[in-house]
PDB file of C-alpha atoms in Angstrom:
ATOM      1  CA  UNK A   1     -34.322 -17.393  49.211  1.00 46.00           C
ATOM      2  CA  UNK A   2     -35.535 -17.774  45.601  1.00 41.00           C
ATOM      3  CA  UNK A   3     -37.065 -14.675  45.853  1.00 40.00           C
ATOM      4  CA  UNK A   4     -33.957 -12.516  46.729  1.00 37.00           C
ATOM      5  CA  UNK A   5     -32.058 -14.877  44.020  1.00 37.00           C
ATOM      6  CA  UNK A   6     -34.267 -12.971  41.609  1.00 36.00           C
ATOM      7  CA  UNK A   7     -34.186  -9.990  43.128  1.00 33.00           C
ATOM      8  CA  UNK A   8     -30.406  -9.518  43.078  1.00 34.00           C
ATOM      9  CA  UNK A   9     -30.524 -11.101  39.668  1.00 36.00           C
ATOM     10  CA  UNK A  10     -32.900  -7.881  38.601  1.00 34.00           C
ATOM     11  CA  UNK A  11     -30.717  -5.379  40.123  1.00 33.00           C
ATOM     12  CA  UNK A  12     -27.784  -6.704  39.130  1.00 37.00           C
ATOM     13  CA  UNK A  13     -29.331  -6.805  35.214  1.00 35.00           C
ATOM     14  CA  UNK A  14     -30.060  -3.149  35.692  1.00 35.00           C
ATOM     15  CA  UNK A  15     -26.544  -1.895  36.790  1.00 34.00           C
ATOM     16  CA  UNK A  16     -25.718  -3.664  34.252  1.00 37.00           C
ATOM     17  CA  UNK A  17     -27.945  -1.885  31.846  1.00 36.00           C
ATOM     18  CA  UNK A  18     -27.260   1.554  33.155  1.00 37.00           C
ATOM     19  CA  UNK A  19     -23.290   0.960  32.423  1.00 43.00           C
ATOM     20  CA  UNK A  20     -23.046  -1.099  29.130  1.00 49.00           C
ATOM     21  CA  UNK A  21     -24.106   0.930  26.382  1.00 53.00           C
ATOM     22  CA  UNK A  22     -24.870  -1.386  23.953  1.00 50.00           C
ATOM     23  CA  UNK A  23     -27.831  -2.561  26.638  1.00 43.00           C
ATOM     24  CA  UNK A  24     -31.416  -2.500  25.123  1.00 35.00           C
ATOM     25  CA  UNK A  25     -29.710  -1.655  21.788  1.00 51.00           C
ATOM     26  CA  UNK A  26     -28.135   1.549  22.988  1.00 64.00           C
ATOM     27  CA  UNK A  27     -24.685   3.222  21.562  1.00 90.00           C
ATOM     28  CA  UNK A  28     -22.218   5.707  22.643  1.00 95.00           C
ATOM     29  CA  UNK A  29     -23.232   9.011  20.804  1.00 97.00           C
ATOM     30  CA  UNK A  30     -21.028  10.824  19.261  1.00 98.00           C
ATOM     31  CA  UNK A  31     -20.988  14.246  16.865  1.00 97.00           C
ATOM     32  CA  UNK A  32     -18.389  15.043  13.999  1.00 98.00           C
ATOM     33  CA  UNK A  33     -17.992  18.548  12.229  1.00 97.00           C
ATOM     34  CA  UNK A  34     -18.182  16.624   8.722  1.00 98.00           C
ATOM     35  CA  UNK A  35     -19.110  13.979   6.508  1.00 98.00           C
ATOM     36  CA  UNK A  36     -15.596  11.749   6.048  1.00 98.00           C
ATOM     37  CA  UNK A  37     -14.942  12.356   9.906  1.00 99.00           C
ATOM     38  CA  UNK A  38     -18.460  10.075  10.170  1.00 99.00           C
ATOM     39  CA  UNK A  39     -16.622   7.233   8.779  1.00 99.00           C
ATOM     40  CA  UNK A  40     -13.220   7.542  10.940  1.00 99.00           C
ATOM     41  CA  UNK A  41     -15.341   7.198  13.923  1.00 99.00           C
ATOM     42  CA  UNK A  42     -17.404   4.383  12.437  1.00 99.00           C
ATOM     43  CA  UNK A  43     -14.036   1.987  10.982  1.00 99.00           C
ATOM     44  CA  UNK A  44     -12.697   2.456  14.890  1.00 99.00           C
ATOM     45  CA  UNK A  45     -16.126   2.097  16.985  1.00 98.00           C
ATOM     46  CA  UNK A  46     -17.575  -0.151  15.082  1.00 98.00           C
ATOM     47  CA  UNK A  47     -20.794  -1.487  16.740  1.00 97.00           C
ATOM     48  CA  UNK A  48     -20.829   0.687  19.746  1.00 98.00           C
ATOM     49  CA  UNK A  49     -20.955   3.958  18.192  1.00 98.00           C
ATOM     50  CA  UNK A  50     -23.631   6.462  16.480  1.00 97.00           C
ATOM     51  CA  UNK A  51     -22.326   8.937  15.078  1.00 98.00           C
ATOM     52  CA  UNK A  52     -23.619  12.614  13.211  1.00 97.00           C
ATOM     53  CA  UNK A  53     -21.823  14.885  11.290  1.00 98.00           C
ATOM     54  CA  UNK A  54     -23.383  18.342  11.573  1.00 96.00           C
ATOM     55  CA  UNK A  55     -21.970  19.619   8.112  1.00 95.00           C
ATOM     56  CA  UNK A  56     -24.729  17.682   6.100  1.00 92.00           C
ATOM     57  CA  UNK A  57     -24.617  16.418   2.249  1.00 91.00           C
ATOM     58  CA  UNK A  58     -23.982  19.853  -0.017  1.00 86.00           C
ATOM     59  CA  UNK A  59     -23.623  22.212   2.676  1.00 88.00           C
ATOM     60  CA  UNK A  60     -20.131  24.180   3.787  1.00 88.00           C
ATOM     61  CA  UNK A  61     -18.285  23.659   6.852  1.00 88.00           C
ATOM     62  CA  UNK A  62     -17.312  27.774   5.473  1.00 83.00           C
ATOM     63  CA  UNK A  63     -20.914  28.860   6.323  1.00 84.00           C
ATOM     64  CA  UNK A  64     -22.815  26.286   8.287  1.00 90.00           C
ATOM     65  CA  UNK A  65     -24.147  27.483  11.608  1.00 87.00           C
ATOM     66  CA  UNK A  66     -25.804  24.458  13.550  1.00 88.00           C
ATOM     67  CA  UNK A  67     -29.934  24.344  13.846  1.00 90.00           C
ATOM     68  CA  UNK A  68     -31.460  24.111  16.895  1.00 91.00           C
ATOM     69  CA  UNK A  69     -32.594  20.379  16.292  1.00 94.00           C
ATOM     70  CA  UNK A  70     -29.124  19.414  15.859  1.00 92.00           C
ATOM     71  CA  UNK A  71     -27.996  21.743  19.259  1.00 91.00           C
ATOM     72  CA  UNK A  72     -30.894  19.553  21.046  1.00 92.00           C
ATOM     73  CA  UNK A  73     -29.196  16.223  20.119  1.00 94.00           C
ATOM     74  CA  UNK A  74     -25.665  17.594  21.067  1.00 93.00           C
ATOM     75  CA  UNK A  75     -27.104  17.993  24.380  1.00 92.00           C
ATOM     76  CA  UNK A  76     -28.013  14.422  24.812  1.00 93.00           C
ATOM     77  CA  UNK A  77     -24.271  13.214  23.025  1.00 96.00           C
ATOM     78  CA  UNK A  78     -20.998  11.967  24.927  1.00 97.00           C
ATOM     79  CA  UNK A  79     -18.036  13.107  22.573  1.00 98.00           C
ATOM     80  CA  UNK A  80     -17.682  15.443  19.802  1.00 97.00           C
ATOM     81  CA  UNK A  81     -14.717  15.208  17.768  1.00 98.00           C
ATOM     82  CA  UNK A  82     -13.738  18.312  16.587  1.00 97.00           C
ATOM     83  CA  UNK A  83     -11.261  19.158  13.127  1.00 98.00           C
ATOM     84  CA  UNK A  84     -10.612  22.773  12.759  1.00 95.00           C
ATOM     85  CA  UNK A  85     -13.428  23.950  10.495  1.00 94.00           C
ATOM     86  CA  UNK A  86     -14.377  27.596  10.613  1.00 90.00           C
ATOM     87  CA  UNK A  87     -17.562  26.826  12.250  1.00 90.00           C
ATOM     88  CA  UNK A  88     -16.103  25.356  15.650  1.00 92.00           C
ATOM     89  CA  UNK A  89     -14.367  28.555  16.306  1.00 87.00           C
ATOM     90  CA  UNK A  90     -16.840  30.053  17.711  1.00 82.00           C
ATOM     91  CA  UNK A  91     -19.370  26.954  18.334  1.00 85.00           C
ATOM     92  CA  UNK A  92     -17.360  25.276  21.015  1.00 85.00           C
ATOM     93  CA  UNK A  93     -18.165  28.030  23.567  1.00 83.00           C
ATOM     94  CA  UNK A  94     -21.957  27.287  23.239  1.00 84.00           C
ATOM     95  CA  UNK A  95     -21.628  23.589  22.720  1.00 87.00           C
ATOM     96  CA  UNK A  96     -19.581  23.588  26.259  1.00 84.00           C
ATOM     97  CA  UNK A  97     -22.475  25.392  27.348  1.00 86.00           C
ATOM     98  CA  UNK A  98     -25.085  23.446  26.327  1.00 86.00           C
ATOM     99  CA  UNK A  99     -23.538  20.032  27.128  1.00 92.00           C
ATOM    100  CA  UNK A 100     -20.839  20.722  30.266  1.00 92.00           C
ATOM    101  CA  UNK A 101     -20.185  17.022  30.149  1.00 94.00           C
ATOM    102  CA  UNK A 102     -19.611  16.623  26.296  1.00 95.00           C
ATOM    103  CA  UNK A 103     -15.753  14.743  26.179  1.00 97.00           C
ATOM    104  CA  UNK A 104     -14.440  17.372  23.569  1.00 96.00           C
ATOM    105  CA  UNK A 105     -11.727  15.260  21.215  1.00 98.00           C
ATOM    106  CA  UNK A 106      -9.127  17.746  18.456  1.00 98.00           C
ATOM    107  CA  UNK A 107      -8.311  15.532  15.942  1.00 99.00           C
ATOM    108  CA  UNK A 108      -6.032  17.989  15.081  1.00 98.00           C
ATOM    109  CA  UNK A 109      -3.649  16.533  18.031  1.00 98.00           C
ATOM    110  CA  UNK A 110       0.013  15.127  16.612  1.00 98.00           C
ATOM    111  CA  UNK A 111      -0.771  16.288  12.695  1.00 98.00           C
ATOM    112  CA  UNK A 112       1.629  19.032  11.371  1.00 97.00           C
ATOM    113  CA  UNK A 113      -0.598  21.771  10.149  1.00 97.00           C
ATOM    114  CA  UNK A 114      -0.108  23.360   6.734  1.00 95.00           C
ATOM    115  CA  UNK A 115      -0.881  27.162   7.188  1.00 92.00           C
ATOM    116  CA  UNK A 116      -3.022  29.604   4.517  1.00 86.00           C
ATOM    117  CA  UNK A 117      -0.743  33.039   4.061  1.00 66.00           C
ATOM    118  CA  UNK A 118      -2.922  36.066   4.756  1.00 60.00           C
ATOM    119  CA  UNK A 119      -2.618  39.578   2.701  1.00 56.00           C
ATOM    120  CA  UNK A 120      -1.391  40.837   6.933  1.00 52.00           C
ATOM    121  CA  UNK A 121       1.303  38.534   7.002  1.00 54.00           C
ATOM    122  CA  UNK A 122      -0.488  36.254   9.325  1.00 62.00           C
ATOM    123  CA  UNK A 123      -0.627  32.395   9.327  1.00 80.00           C
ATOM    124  CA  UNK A 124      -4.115  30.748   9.423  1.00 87.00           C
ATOM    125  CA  UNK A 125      -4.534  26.752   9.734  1.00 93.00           C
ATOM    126  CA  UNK A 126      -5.416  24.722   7.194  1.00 95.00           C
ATOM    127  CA  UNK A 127      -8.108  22.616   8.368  1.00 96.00           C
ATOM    128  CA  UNK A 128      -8.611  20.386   5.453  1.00 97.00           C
ATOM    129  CA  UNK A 129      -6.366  17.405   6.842  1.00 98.00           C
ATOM    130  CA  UNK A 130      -8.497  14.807   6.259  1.00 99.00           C
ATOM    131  CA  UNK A 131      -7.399  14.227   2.707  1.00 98.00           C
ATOM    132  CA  UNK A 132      -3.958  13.017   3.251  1.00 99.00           C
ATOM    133  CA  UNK A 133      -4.883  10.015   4.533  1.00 99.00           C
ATOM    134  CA  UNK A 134      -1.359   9.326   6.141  1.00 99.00           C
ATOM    135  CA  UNK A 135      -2.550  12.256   8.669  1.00 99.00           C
ATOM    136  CA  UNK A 136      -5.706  10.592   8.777  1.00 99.00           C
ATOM    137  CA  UNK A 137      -3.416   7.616  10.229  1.00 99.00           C
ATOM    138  CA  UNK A 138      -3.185   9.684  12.736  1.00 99.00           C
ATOM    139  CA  UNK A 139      -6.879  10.803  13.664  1.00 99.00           C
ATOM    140  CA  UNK A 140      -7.755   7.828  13.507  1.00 99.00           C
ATOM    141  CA  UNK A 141      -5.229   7.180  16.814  1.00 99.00           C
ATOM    142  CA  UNK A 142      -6.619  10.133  18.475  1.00 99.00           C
ATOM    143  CA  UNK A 143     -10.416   8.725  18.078  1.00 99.00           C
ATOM    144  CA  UNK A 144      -9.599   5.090  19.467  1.00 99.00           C
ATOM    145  CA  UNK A 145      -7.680   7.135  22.220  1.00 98.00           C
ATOM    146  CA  UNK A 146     -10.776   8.472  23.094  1.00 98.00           C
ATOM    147  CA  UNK A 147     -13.356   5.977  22.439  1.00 98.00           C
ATOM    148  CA  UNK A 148     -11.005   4.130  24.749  1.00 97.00           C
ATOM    149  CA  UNK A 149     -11.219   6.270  27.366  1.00 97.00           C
ATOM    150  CA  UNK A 150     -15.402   6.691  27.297  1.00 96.00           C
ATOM    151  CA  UNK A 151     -15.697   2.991  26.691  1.00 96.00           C
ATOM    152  CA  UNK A 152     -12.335   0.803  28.100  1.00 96.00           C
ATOM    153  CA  UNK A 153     -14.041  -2.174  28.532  1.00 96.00           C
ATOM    154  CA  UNK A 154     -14.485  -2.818  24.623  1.00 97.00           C
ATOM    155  CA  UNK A 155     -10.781  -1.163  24.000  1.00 97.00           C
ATOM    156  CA  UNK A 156      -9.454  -4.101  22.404  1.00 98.00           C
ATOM    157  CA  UNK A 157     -12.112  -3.993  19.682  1.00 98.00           C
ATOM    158  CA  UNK A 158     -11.420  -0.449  19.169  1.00 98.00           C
ATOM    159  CA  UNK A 159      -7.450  -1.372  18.923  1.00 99.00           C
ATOM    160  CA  UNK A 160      -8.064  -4.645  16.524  1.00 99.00           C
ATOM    161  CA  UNK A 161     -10.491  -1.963  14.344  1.00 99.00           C
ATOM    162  CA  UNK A 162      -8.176   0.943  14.403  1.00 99.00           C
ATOM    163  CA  UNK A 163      -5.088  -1.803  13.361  1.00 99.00           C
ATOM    164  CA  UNK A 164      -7.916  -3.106   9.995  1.00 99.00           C
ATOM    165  CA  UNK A 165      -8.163   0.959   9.005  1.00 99.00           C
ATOM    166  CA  UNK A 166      -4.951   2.054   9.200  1.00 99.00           C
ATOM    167  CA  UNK A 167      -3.952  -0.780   7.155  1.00 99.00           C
ATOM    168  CA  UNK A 168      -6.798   0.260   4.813  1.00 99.00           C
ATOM    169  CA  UNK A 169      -5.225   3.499   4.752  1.00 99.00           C
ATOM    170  CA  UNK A 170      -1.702   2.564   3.589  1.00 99.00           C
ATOM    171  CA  UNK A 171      -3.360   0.380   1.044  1.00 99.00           C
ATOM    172  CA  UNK A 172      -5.283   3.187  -0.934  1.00 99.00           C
ATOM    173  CA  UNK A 173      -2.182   5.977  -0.253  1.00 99.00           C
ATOM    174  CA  UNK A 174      -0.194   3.687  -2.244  1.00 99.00           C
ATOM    175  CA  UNK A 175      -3.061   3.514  -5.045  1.00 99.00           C
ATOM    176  CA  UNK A 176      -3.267   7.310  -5.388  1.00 99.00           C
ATOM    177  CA  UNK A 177       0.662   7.416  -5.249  1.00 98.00           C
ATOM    178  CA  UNK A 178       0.469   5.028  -8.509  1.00 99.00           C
ATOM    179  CA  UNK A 179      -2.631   6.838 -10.172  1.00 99.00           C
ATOM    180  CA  UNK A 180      -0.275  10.486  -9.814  1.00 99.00           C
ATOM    181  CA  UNK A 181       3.202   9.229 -10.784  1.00 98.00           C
ATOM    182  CA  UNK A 182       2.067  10.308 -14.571  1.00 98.00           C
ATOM    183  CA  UNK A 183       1.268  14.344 -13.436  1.00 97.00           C
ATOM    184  CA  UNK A 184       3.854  14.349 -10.429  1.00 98.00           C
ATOM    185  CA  UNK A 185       5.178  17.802  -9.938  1.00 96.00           C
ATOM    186  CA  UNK A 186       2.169  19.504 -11.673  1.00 96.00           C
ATOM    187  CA  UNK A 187      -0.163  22.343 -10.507  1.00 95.00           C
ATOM    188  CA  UNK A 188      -3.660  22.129 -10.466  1.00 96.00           C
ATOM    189  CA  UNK A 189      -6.378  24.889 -10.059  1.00 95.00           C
ATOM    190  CA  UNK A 190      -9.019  25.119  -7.678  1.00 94.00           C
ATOM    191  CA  UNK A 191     -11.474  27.166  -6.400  1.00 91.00           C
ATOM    192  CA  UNK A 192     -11.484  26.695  -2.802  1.00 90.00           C
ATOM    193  CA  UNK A 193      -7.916  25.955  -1.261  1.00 93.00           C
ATOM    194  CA  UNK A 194      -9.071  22.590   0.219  1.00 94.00           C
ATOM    195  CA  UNK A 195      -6.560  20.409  -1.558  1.00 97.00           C
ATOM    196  CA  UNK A 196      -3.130  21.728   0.028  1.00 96.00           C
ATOM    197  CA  UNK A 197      -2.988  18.577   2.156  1.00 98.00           C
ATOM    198  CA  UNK A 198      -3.388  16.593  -0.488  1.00 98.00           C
ATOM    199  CA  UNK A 199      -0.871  17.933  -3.327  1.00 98.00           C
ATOM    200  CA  UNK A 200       1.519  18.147  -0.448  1.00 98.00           C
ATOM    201  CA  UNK A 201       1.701  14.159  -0.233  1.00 98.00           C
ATOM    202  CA  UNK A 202       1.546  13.426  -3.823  1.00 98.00           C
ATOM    203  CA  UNK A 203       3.538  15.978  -5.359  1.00 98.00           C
ATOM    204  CA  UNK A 204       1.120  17.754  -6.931  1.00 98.00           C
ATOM    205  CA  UNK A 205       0.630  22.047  -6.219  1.00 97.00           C
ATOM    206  CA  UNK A 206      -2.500  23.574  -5.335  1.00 96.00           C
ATOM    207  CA  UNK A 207      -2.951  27.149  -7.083  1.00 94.00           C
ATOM    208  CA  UNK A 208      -6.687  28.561  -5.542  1.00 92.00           C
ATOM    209  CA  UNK A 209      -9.130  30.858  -7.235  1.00 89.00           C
ATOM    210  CA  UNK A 210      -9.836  32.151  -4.353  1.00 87.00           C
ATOM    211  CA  UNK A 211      -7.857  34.016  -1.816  1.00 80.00           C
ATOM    212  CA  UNK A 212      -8.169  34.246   2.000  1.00 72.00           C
ATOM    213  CA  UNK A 213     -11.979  32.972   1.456  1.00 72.00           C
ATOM    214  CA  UNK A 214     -12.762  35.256  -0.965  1.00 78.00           C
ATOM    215  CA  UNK A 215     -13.256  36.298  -4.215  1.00 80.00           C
ATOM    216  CA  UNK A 216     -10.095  37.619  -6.600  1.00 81.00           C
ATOM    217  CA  UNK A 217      -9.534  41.390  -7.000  1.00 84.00           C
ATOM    218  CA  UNK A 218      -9.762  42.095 -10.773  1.00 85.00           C
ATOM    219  CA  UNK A 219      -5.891  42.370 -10.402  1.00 89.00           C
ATOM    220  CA  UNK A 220      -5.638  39.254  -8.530  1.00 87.00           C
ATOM    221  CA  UNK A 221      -7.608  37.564 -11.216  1.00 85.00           C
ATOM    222  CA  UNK A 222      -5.995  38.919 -14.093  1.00 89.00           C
ATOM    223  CA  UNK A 223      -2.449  37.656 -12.492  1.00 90.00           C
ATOM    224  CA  UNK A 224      -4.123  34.200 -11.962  1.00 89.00           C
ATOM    225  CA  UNK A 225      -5.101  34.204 -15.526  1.00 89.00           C
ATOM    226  CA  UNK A 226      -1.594  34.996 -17.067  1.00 92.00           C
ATOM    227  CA  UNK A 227      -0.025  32.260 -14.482  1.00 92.00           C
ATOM    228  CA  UNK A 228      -2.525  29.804 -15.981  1.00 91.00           C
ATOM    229  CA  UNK A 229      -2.021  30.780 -19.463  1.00 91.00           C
ATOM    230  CA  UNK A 230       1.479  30.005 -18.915  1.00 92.00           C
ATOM    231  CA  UNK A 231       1.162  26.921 -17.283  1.00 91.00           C
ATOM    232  CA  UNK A 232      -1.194  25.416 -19.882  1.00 90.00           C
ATOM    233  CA  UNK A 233      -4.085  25.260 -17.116  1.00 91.00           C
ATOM    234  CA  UNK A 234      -7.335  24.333 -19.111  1.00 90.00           C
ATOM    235  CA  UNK A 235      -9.075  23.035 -16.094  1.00 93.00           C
ATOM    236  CA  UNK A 236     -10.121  24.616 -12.865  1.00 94.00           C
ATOM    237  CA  UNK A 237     -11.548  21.718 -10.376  1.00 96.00           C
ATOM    238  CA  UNK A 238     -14.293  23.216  -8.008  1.00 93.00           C
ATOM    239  CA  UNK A 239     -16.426  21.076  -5.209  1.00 92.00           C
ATOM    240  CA  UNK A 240     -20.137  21.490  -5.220  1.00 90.00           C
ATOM    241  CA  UNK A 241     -20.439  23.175  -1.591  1.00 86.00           C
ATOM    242  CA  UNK A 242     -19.710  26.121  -3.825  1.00 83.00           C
ATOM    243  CA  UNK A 243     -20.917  28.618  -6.712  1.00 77.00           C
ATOM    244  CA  UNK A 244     -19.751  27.196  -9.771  1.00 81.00           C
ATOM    245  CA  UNK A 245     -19.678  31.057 -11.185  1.00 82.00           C
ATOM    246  CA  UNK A 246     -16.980  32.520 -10.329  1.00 79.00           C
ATOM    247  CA  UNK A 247     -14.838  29.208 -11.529  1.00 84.00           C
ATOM    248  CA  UNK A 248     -16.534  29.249 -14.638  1.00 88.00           C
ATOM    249  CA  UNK A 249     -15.321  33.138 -15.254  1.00 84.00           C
ATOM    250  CA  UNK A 250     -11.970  31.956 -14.692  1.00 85.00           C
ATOM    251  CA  UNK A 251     -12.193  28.866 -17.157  1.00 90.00           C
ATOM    252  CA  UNK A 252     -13.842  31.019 -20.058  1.00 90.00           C
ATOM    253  CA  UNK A 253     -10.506  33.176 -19.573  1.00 87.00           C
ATOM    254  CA  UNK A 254      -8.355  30.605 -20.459  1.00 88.00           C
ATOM    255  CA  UNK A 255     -10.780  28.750 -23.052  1.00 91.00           C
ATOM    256  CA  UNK A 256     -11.415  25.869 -20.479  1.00 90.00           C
ATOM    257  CA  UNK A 257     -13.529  23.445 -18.378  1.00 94.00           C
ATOM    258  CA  UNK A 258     -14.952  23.421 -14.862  1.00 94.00           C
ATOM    259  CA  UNK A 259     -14.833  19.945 -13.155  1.00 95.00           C
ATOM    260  CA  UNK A 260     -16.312  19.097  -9.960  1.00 94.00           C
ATOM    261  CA  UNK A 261     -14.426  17.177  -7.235  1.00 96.00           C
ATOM    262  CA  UNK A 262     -15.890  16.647  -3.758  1.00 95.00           C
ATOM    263  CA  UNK A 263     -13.342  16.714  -0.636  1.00 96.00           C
ATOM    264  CA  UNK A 264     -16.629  15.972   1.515  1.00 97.00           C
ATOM    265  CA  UNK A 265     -17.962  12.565   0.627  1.00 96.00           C
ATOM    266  CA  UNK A 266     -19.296   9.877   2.435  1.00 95.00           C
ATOM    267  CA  UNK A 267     -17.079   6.808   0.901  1.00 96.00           C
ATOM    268  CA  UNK A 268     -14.097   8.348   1.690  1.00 98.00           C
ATOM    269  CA  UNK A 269     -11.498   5.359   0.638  1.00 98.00           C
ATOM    270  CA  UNK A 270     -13.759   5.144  -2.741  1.00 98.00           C
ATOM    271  CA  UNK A 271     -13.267   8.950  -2.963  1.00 98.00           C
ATOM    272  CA  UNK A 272     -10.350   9.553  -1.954  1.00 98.00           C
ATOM    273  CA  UNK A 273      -9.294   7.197  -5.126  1.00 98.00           C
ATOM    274  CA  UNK A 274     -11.627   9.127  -7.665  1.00 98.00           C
ATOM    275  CA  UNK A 275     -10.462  12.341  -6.585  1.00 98.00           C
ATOM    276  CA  UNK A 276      -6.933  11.008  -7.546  1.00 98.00           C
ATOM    277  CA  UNK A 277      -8.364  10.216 -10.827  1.00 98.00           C
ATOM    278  CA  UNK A 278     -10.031  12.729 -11.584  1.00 97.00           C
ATOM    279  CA  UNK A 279      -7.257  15.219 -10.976  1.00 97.00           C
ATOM    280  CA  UNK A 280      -4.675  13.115 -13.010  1.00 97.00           C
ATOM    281  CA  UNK A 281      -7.198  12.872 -16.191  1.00 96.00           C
ATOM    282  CA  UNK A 282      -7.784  16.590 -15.486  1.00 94.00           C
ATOM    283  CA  UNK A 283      -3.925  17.157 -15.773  1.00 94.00           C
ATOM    284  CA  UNK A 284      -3.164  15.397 -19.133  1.00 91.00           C
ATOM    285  CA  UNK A 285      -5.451  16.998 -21.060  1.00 81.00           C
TER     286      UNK A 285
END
């Protein structure tokens, strides 16, 4: 009798093992596209998540293609939650391929897009909507929706977490909201057109160096030049995923500065609030 005692006591330790995923230390493993999407997933699954972002530290979500290391650990993942990046496009195909089981999450789901303006007339999708963080109120709903759904026996963890970062969220949108009431209404110059999200919430209008990914005609320069020198632009803000040069030839032409500002760090409350300041010192020079 004993003996059977321990031998249901084994088997049931095992199913138990097999079905909890934080037995023997293990997680639910998820991918991301980028860096800030690494700590959504972390401030809603807490504990029971490991997450990856395949866009690593200086590279661009523009021009990254994944490595076959990283294709290898997608393999062995449960969800991937995806954000629009130009990479994805045509990455889903194979990672459906690779991984037929792989719960596939679009953050994208319930956000109101912003859309690029092509030289055709066409509309492309702004992907950059992680830095408003009231539409990251919103991601962050989608990603407890779905770590609910992988792990709904812990979803009232993942509730009582998403409820701490949305509040978290309100708190530093009404920070940057004080840190911009002095430049309200104001453009500001970049050279990627990452910050349209952004601007949008705080008032502020993003004016890009470049244009539909690339870099300005001659003509299209020399335009952007005289609607600088007009507008008293001495600053064009540029991340470090990309060549400094061509900003720099745009800031000699109006007897100004290049400042970096990075839309893909890893403390993304922390940088959400520098960017803010950075962009509002930039502003009343």
């Amino acid at each position: 009798m004993i003996r059977k005692i321990c031998l249901f006591s084994v088997v049931g330790y095992f199913f138990s093992a097999t079905f909890c995923p934080l037995a023997f230390g293990g997680k639910v493993k998820a991918f991301v596209s980028i860096i800030p999407q690494v700590y959504f997933v972390e401030r809603v699954g807490g504990r029971f998540v490991d997450v990856e972002a395949l866009v690593g530290p200086g590279r661009s979500p523009a021009t990254y293609e994944p490595t076959p290391k990283q294709m290898a650990r997608l393999a062995e993942s449960q969800v991937y939650f995806r954000i629009g990046v130009p990479f994805e496009h045509g990455f889903i195909d194979k990672l459906t391929g690779v991984n037929p089981d792989l719960k596939m999450v679009d953050t994208r789901e319930g956000v109101d897009m912003r859309f690029f303006d092509s030289s055709e007339g066409s509309k492309t999708p702004d992907p950059h909507i992680w830095l408003d963080p009231k539409l990251v109120r919103i991601q962050a709903g989608t990603i407890c929706n779905a770590l609910c759904d992988v792990l709904p026996e812990f979803s009232e963890e993942f509730r009582s977490n998403l409820r701490t970062f949305i509040q978290d969220l309100y708190q530093i949108d009404r920070e940057i909201d004080e840190i911009l009431v002095p430049v309200k209404g104001q453009s500001f110059y970049v050279f990627h057109p990452a910050f349209g999200y952004f601007g949008d919430s705080y008032g502020l209008k993003q004016v890009a160096v470049e244009i539909e990914g690339k870099e300005p005609s001659p003509r299209q320069l020399s335009r952007l030049l005289e609607q600088a020198e007009r507008e008293g632009v001495r600053i064009i803000f540029v991340q470090p995923q990309f060549s400094r040069s061509e900003a720099e030839a745009v800031a000699r032409g109006l007897d100004g500065a290049v400042v970096p500002i990075d839309p893909l760090a890893a403390d993304y409350l922390h940088n959400l609030k520098s960017m803010a300041e950075i962009l509002r010192e930039g502003l009343m020079k």
